[in-house]
Tab-separated table of C-alpha atoms and ligand atoms in Angstrom:
chain	number	residue	atom	x	y	z
A	1	MET	CA	0.000	0.000	0.000
A	2	ILE	CA	1.474	3.349	-1.100
A	3	ILE	CA	0.803	6.284	1.239
A	4	LEU	CA	1.590	9.919	0.543
A	5	SER	CA	2.120	11.540	3.954
A	6	ILE	CA	2.142	15.143	5.034
A	7	GLU	CA	3.595	16.782	8.137
A	8	SER	CA	3.289	20.520	8.848
A	9	SER	CA	2.721	20.755	12.608
A	10	CYS	CA	5.569	23.155	13.384
A	11	ASP	CA	8.401	24.623	11.328
A	12	GLU	CA	9.178	21.667	9.074
A	13	THR	CA	7.207	20.938	5.945
A	14	ALA	CA	7.698	17.236	5.310
A	15	ILE	CA	6.295	14.948	2.636
A	16	ALA	CA	7.002	11.249	2.350
A	17	VAL	CA	6.020	8.299	0.233
A	18	THR	CA	5.952	5.004	2.114
A	19	LYS	CA	5.075	1.436	1.148
A	20	ASP	CA	3.238	-0.831	3.579
A	21	GLY	CA	4.120	1.427	6.489
A	22	ARG	CA	7.764	0.675	7.038
A	23	THR	CA	9.433	1.063	3.642
A	24	VAL	CA	10.373	4.663	2.896
A	25	LEU	CA	10.462	5.486	-0.820
A	26	ALA	CA	10.984	9.238	-0.322
A	27	ASP	CA	11.170	11.534	2.685
A	28	GLU	CA	11.489	15.215	1.730
A	29	ILE	CA	11.884	17.876	4.391
A	30	PHE	CA	11.966	21.623	4.088
A	31	SER	CA	13.092	23.176	7.375
A	32	GLN	CA	12.150	26.765	8.106
A	33	ALA	CA	14.448	26.937	11.155
A	34	ASP	CA	16.575	29.727	9.641
A	35	MET	CA	13.483	31.880	9.090
A	36	HIS	CA	12.521	31.643	12.758
A	37	ALA	CA	16.046	31.889	14.211
A	38	LEU	CA	15.943	35.681	14.002
A	39	TYR	CA	13.017	35.676	16.450
A	40	GLY	CA	14.500	33.093	18.830
A	41	GLY	CA	11.625	30.661	18.316
A	42	VAL	CA	8.873	29.609	15.931
A	43	VAL	CA	6.565	32.410	14.784
A	44	PRO	CA	3.264	30.643	13.956
A	45	GLU	CA	2.217	32.988	11.164
A	46	ILE	CA	5.577	32.713	9.403
A	47	ALA	CA	5.385	28.923	9.739
A	48	SER	CA	1.928	28.747	8.108
A	49	ARG	CA	2.921	30.990	5.201
A	50	ASN	CA	6.043	29.030	4.435
A	51	HIS	CA	4.205	25.703	4.532
A	52	ILE	CA	1.866	27.111	1.880
A	53	ALA	CA	4.807	28.289	-0.214
A	54	VAL	CA	6.578	24.919	-0.417
A	55	ILE	CA	4.049	22.137	0.164
A	56	SER	CA	3.044	21.602	-3.431
A	57	ARG	CA	6.565	21.564	-4.880
A	58	LEU	CA	7.798	19.372	-2.043
A	59	THR	CA	5.059	16.849	-2.845
A	60	ASP	CA	6.140	16.751	-6.493
A	61	ALA	CA	9.749	16.310	-5.369
A	62	ALA	CA	8.804	13.403	-3.063
A	63	LEU	CA	6.795	11.644	-5.786
A	64	ASN	CA	9.638	12.107	-8.297
A	65	LYS	CA	12.173	10.734	-5.861
A	66	ALA	CA	9.948	7.761	-5.026
A	67	LYS	CA	9.274	7.205	-8.752
A	68	ILE	CA	5.594	6.973	-7.904
A	69	ALA	CA	2.893	8.367	-10.207
A	70	LYS	CA	-0.092	10.121	-8.644
A	71	LYS	CA	-2.400	7.305	-9.745
A	72	GLU	CA	-0.322	4.814	-7.735
A	73	ILE	CA	-1.090	6.571	-4.426
A	74	ASP	CA	-3.489	4.434	-2.355
A	75	ALA	CA	-4.109	6.869	0.520
A	76	VAL	CA	-3.071	10.224	1.951
A	77	ALA	CA	-2.006	10.495	5.612
A	78	VAL	CA	-1.739	13.821	7.381
A	79	ALA	CA	-0.689	15.064	10.826
A	80	TYR	CA	-3.784	16.820	12.218
A	81	ALA	CA	-2.842	17.173	15.919
A	82	PRO	CA	-1.158	18.351	18.081
A	83	GLY	CA	0.794	21.371	16.850
A	84	LEU	CA	0.462	24.961	15.695
A	85	ILE	CA	-3.093	25.239	14.487
A	86	GLY	CA	-2.441	27.435	11.438
A	87	ALA	CA	0.529	25.309	10.404
A	88	LEU	CA	-1.418	22.053	10.801
A	89	LEU	CA	-4.313	23.443	8.775
A	90	VAL	CA	-2.057	23.976	5.763
A	91	GLY	CA	-1.163	20.277	5.697
A	92	VAL	CA	-4.694	19.143	6.499
A	93	ASN	CA	-6.275	21.203	3.730
A	94	PHE	CA	-3.624	20.207	1.212
A	95	ALA	CA	-4.163	16.541	2.145
A	96	LYS	CA	-7.921	16.906	1.719
A	97	GLY	CA	-7.387	18.338	-1.756
A	98	VAL	CA	-5.047	15.509	-2.790
A	99	SER	CA	-7.308	12.794	-1.385
A	100	MET	CA	-10.406	14.260	-3.041
A	101	SER	CA	-8.789	14.815	-6.411
A	102	LEU	CA	-7.276	11.319	-6.491
A	103	GLY	CA	-10.339	9.682	-4.937
A	104	VAL	CA	-8.289	7.920	-2.239
A	105	PRO	CA	-8.847	7.684	1.552
A	106	LEU	CA	-7.646	10.413	3.902
A	107	ILE	CA	-6.050	9.186	7.144
A	108	PRO	CA	-5.708	11.561	10.119
A	109	VAL	CA	-2.508	10.916	12.111
A	110	HIS	CA	-1.595	12.011	15.622
A	111	HIS	CA	1.856	13.613	15.454
A	112	ILE	CA	3.145	12.072	18.695
A	113	ARG	CA	1.920	8.602	17.755
A	114	ALA	CA	3.894	9.102	14.545
A	115	HIS	CA	7.067	9.938	16.491
A	116	ILE	CA	6.703	6.547	18.195
A	117	ALA	CA	6.199	4.919	14.773
A	118	ALA	CA	9.584	6.258	13.595
A	119	ASN	CA	10.946	3.267	15.511
A	120	TYR	CA	9.032	0.823	13.265
A	121	ILE	CA	10.873	2.252	10.263
A	122	ALA	CA	14.237	1.990	12.005
A	123	TYR	CA	13.589	-1.480	13.464
A	124	PRO	CA	11.630	-3.736	11.086
A	125	GLU	CA	11.286	-6.373	13.816
A	126	LEU	CA	9.744	-4.027	16.412
A	127	GLU	CA	6.114	-4.697	17.241
A	128	PRO	CA	3.965	-3.541	20.149
A	129	PRO	CA	3.647	-3.948	23.046
A	130	PHE	CA	6.558	-1.897	24.400
A	131	LEU	CA	7.234	1.178	26.471
A	132	CYS	CA	8.146	4.446	24.741
A	133	LEU	CA	9.529	7.718	26.037
A	134	VAL	CA	8.579	10.571	23.702
A	135	ILE	CA	10.699	13.699	24.075
A	136	SER	CA	10.050	16.501	21.619
A	137	GLY	CA	9.872	20.283	21.502
A	138	GLY	CA	6.330	20.344	22.849
A	139	HIS	CA	5.893	16.999	24.625
A	140	SER	CA	7.587	14.766	27.161
A	141	LEU	CA	5.706	11.631	28.046
A	142	ILE	CA	6.017	7.945	28.752
A	143	ALA	CA	3.571	5.833	26.766
A	144	ASP	CA	2.516	2.253	27.236
A	145	VAL	CA	2.298	1.230	23.567
A	146	ARG	CA	-0.105	-1.709	23.802
A	147	GLY	CA	-0.838	-1.860	20.089
A	148	TYR	CA	-0.142	0.155	16.946
A	149	THR	CA	-3.170	2.326	17.631
A	150	GLU	CA	-3.770	1.554	21.270
A	151	MET	CA	-1.638	3.387	23.812
A	152	LYS	CA	-1.818	4.900	27.242
A	153	ILE	CA	0.136	7.774	28.744
A	154	ILE	CA	1.549	6.675	32.080
A	155	GLY	CA	3.575	9.793	32.857
A	156	SER	CA	4.187	13.218	31.373
A	157	THR	CA	5.705	16.587	32.120
A	158	ARG	CA	3.750	18.837	34.437
A	159	ASP	CA	5.174	21.977	32.815
A	160	ASP	CA	7.780	22.392	30.073
A	161	ALA	CA	8.771	19.759	27.533
A	162	ALA	CA	12.384	18.561	27.488
A	163	GLY	CA	12.987	20.144	24.058
A	164	GLU	CA	11.496	23.451	25.153
A	165	CYS	CA	13.896	23.419	28.092
A	166	PHE	CA	16.898	22.711	25.804
A	167	ASP	CA	15.793	25.571	23.541
A	168	LYS	CA	15.410	27.999	26.444
A	169	ALA	CA	18.787	27.074	27.953
A	170	ALA	CA	20.407	27.481	24.527
A	171	ARG	CA	18.797	30.872	24.151
A	172	VAL	CA	20.228	32.270	27.399
A	173	LEU	CA	23.614	30.822	26.438
A	174	GLY	CA	23.408	32.656	23.108
A	175	LEU	CA	23.348	29.490	21.001
A	176	GLY	CA	20.394	30.443	18.806
A	177	TYR	CA	17.313	28.507	17.758
A	178	PRO	CA	16.667	25.585	17.697
A	179	GLY	CA	18.997	25.045	20.606
A	180	GLY	CA	19.013	21.306	21.303
A	181	ARG	CA	21.695	20.393	18.812
A	182	PRO	CA	24.141	23.252	19.605
A	183	MET	CA	23.673	22.503	23.333
A	184	ASP	CA	24.513	18.874	22.597
A	185	GLU	CA	27.666	19.853	20.667
A	186	LEU	CA	28.794	22.315	23.348
A	187	SER	CA	28.280	19.784	26.150
A	188	LYS	CA	30.757	17.336	24.586
A	189	THR	CA	33.774	19.323	25.830
A	190	GLY	CA	32.250	20.127	29.226
A	191	ASP	CA	32.370	18.566	32.698
A	192	ASP	CA	28.881	17.577	33.858
A	193	THR	CA	29.789	17.832	37.555
A	194	VAL	CA	30.643	21.554	37.556
A	195	TYR	CA	27.108	22.923	37.976
A	196	LYS	CA	24.603	21.463	40.438
A	197	LEU	CA	21.223	21.483	38.759
A	198	PRO	CA	17.882	20.169	40.082
A	199	ARG	CA	16.246	16.862	39.150
A	200	ALA	CA	12.607	17.336	40.067
A	201	LYS	CA	10.429	14.530	41.435
A	202	ILE	CA	6.681	14.680	41.791
A	203	ASP	CA	5.274	13.197	44.999
A	204	GLY	CA	2.926	10.331	44.309
A	205	SER	CA	3.478	10.421	40.510
A	206	PRO	CA	6.768	8.629	39.881
A	207	TYR	CA	6.529	8.795	36.088
A	208	ASP	CA	5.572	12.457	35.776
A	209	MET	CA	8.330	14.995	35.153
A	210	SER	CA	8.988	18.690	35.623
A	211	PHE	CA	11.561	20.788	33.804
A	212	SER	CA	10.618	24.347	34.730
A	213	GLY	CA	12.848	24.410	37.835
A	214	LEU	CA	15.803	23.210	35.791
A	215	LYS	CA	15.119	25.868	33.182
A	216	THR	CA	14.967	28.602	35.845
A	217	SER	CA	18.218	27.361	37.434
A	218	VAL	CA	20.104	27.684	34.157
A	219	VAL	CA	18.649	31.137	33.506
A	220	ASN	CA	19.645	32.237	37.038
A	221	ILE	CA	23.199	30.876	36.711
A	222	VAL	CA	23.688	32.758	33.435
A	223	HIS	CA	22.166	36.012	34.735
A	224	ASN	CA	24.135	35.873	38.019
A	225	ALA	CA	27.397	35.361	36.137
A	226	GLU	CA	26.552	38.294	33.849
A	227	GLN	CA	25.709	40.561	36.787
A	228	LYS	CA	28.883	39.662	38.682
A	229	GLY	CA	31.036	39.840	35.573
A	230	GLU	CA	32.101	36.206	36.054
A	231	THR	CA	33.090	33.990	33.155
A	232	LEU	CA	30.763	31.077	32.616
A	233	ASP	CA	32.062	27.629	31.818
A	234	LYS	CA	29.501	27.227	29.035
A	235	PRO	CA	30.492	23.708	27.908
A	236	SER	CA	30.245	22.476	31.516
A	237	LEU	CA	26.899	24.212	32.013
A	238	ALA	CA	25.616	22.522	28.833
A	239	ALA	CA	27.005	19.163	30.034
A	240	SER	CA	25.530	19.587	33.540
A	241	PHE	CA	22.206	20.509	31.943
A	242	ALA	CA	22.168	17.474	29.638
A	243	ALA	CA	22.993	15.269	32.640
A	244	ALA	CA	20.079	16.739	34.630
A	245	VAL	CA	17.623	16.166	31.757
A	246	SER	CA	18.930	12.649	31.200
A	247	ASP	CA	18.745	11.822	34.933
A	248	THR	CA	15.117	12.955	34.857
A	249	LEU	CA	14.229	10.790	31.869
A	250	VAL	CA	16.262	7.598	31.881
A	251	PRO	CA	15.663	6.142	35.394
A	252	ARG	CA	11.939	6.989	35.186
A	253	THR	CA	11.533	5.255	31.876
A	254	MET	CA	13.449	2.173	33.013
A	255	ALA	CA	11.444	2.022	36.261
A	256	ALA	CA	8.183	2.265	34.308
A	257	ALA	CA	9.359	-0.541	31.995
A	258	ASN	CA	10.130	-2.694	35.018
A	259	GLU	CA	6.795	-1.999	36.651
A	260	LEU	CA	4.865	-2.803	33.466
A	261	GLY	CA	7.052	-5.823	32.762
A	262	TYR	CA	8.409	-4.605	29.436
A	263	ASN	CA	11.685	-5.836	28.002
A	264	LYS	CA	11.426	-3.492	25.021
A	265	VAL	CA	12.060	0.213	25.618
A	266	ALA	CA	11.857	2.796	22.830
A	267	VAL	CA	12.719	6.479	22.699
A	268	ALA	CA	11.289	8.951	20.161
A	269	GLY	CA	11.079	12.656	19.283
A	270	GLY	CA	13.569	15.400	18.483
A	271	VAL	CA	15.333	15.241	21.862
A	272	ALA	CA	16.001	11.513	21.321
A	273	ALA	CA	18.835	12.806	19.088
A	274	ASN	CA	20.685	13.945	22.210
A	275	SER	CA	24.001	12.119	22.609
A	276	ARG	CA	23.976	12.102	26.427
A	277	ILE	CA	20.431	10.760	26.615
A	278	ARG	CA	21.187	8.105	23.980
A	279	SER	CA	24.313	6.889	25.751
A	280	ASP	CA	22.656	6.898	29.202
A	281	PHE	CA	19.786	4.844	27.774
A	282	GLU	CA	22.238	2.383	26.221
A	283	LYS	CA	23.997	1.904	29.555
A	284	ALA	CA	20.737	1.566	31.474
A	285	ALA	CA	19.235	-0.886	28.983
A	286	ASN	CA	22.410	-2.998	28.984
A	287	ALA	CA	22.494	-3.051	32.770
A	288	ALA	CA	18.823	-4.037	32.945
A	289	GLY	CA	19.053	-6.589	30.110
A	290	LYS	CA	16.401	-4.754	28.084
A	291	LYS	CA	16.289	-4.163	24.335
A	292	LEU	CA	16.561	-0.488	23.433
A	293	TYR	CA	15.088	1.122	20.313
A	294	VAL	CA	16.201	4.627	19.375
A	295	PRO	CA	15.691	5.944	15.832
A	296	PRO	CA	18.625	7.275	13.777
A	297	LEU	CA	18.983	11.055	14.025
A	298	SER	CA	17.178	11.540	10.696
A	299	LEU	CA	14.012	9.971	12.141
A	300	CYS	CA	14.095	11.626	15.591
A	301	GLY	CA	12.968	15.100	14.502
A	302	ASP	CA	9.804	15.843	12.560
A	303	ASN	CA	9.591	13.991	9.252
A	304	GLY	CA	6.992	12.781	6.806
A	305	ALA	CA	7.951	9.089	6.864
A	306	MET	CA	6.787	8.651	10.458
A	307	ILE	CA	3.369	10.065	9.489
A	308	GLY	CA	3.145	7.568	6.623
A	309	CYS	CA	4.163	4.698	8.883
A	310	GLN	CA	1.666	5.462	11.659
A	311	GLY	CA	-0.906	6.328	8.971
A	312	TYR	CA	-0.608	2.782	7.608
A	313	TYR	CA	-1.449	1.281	11.003
A	314	GLU	CA	-4.274	3.784	11.558
A	315	PHE	CA	-5.631	2.770	8.141
A	316	LEU	CA	-5.483	-0.929	9.044
A	317	ALA	CA	-7.391	-0.042	12.241
A	318	GLY	CA	-10.113	1.560	10.125
A	319	LYS	CA	-9.290	5.215	10.688
A	320	ARG	CA	-10.586	7.517	7.910
A	321	ALA	CA	-11.490	11.186	7.598
A	322	GLY	CA	-13.458	13.253	5.138
A	323	PRO	CA	-13.674	16.914	4.171
A	324	GLU	CA	-14.855	17.722	7.697
A	325	LEU	CA	-11.399	16.922	9.155
A	326	ASN	CA	-10.157	19.696	11.416
A	327	ALA	CA	-6.757	20.339	13.018
A	328	PHE	CA	-6.259	20.477	16.797
A	329	ALA	CA	-3.546	22.309	18.714
A	330	THR	CA	-3.696	19.829	21.598
A	331	MET	CA	-4.801	16.217	21.770
A	332	ASP	CA	-3.623	13.353	23.979
A	333	LEU	CA	-2.369	10.347	22.081
A	334	ASP	CA	-4.576	8.038	24.120
A	335	SER	CA	-7.788	10.047	23.772
A	336	ILE	CA	-8.550	9.159	20.142
B	1	KG4	O1	10.224	16.235	17.624
B	1	KG4	P1	10.711	17.570	17.197
B	1	KG4	O2	11.498	17.671	15.923
B	1	KG4	O3	9.533	18.588	17.068
B	1	KG4	C1	8.418	18.586	17.909
B	1	KG4	O4	7.498	17.764	17.687
B	1	KG4	O5	8.454	19.397	18.855
B	1	KG4	O6	11.584	18.130	18.409
B	1	KG4	C2	12.232	19.358	18.343
B	1	KG4	C3	13.037	19.550	19.613
B	1	KG4	C4	13.615	20.955	19.737
B	1	KG4	O7	13.311	21.450	21.018
B	1	KG4	C5	15.111	20.730	19.550
B	1	KG4	O8	15.916	21.683	20.201
B	1	KG4	C6	15.274	19.355	20.133
B	1	KG4	O9	14.148	18.635	19.653
B	1	KG4	N1	16.515	18.684	19.716
B	1	KG4	C7	17.476	18.286	20.579
B	1	KG4	C8	18.531	17.746	19.803
B	1	KG4	N2	18.163	17.825	18.490
B	1	KG4	C9	16.927	18.396	18.457
B	1	KG4	N3	17.536	18.366	21.923
B	1	KG4	C10	18.641	17.891	22.520
B	1	KG4	N4	19.699	17.373	21.852
B	1	KG4	C11	19.680	17.283	20.494
B	1	KG4	N5	20.726	16.752	19.845
B	2	ZN	ZN1	7.488	16.417	16.495
C-alpha cells in the first residue's frame, strides 16, 4: 500500500512516500528553522505561510524521488494534531485536496503517535507492546504502547517539555534557535559535575516529570554570572544541563518498563537525538538486560515518513477522515 504523507505541525514541511508502512520510498523535508532563528523561536504565522509556499513543490519532489505516479497513491495520511493550528491546517487542507482529487482515503494521524512509529521504520522487527519515552519540543511523556493504535500515557511533564527546556537554555547561552543540537555539541567538551542542577520529582506520581525548575536554574546561573562579571564555563553548564535532563528521563523510563514488565524500551522525538540521553539509555538498557530502540537522528525530529508509517497502522485499524477533518492544537495520544 502506497501512502503519501504530510507533516506541517511546526516549522518543518515534510512529505514522504511510504510502502506498507515501514518502507520509505521518499522523505522530503523543508526546514524553516533559519526563518525563525531571528526571532529566537517559531513564529506561527511565518510557519503557516512558508508551509503554503513549499508544500506543493515538495510533494512533487517526493513523488519524483519515489518514482511513484499520482495514480499509484493508495491513501493520503496527514498530521492533524497536536501542533500549531495554522501550520497544521495547511497540511490538512492540502491533504484533503489531494485525497479528493485522487479519490483515495484520507487518514488523520496524531503527530506524537507518529514519532513513536519512527521506531518501526528503524527497526523492522519491532512490534507492540513496548514502552516508549517521547521527548520533543512540545511533549515529554512515557507511553505504554499496547498496540499500533492503542496506547496509554503513564507519565508526562507537568510543565515544560524537554525540548522546550533545551531551547530555552540554549537561548540564554546565546546558542540560537533551535537550541538542542548546539547545546549537545557544546556539552561534549564540558564537565557535567561543575554545575549542580535540580532533578525534580513529583510526589505520588513517579513517572511524571517537571523541567521548569531546571530551566529557571540555568537562567539564574547565566544572569548571576553576567551581573557579577564572572566567566561562565559554558560547555560544563551545557554538560551539567544534559545530565540533569537525562537523569530525569532515563531512570523513570526504566522504572516504568520494570513496573509494566516490558523488556522493550523505545525512545522517540527530536530530543532523542541527544548524545547524552542516547548513551545513558544504552547503559541503562544494557544493565537491565532490556532491548533499546532509538531511531537514527534523521528519524528523531519531525519527518513525513513517520506520518506515513503510523498512517498505515491507523488505516489498518479503520481510521478515515473526510472533508470535515479539522486540526487540533492539543490532543492526547490516548484520547482518540
Ligand atoms: O520532535 P521535534 O522535531 O519537534 C516537535 O514535535 O516538537 O523536536 C524538536 C526539539 C527541539 O526542542 C530541539 O531543540 C530538540 O528537539 N533537539 C534536541 C537535539 N536535536 C533536536 N535536543 C537535545 N539534543 C539534540 N541533539
Ligand atoms: Zn514532532
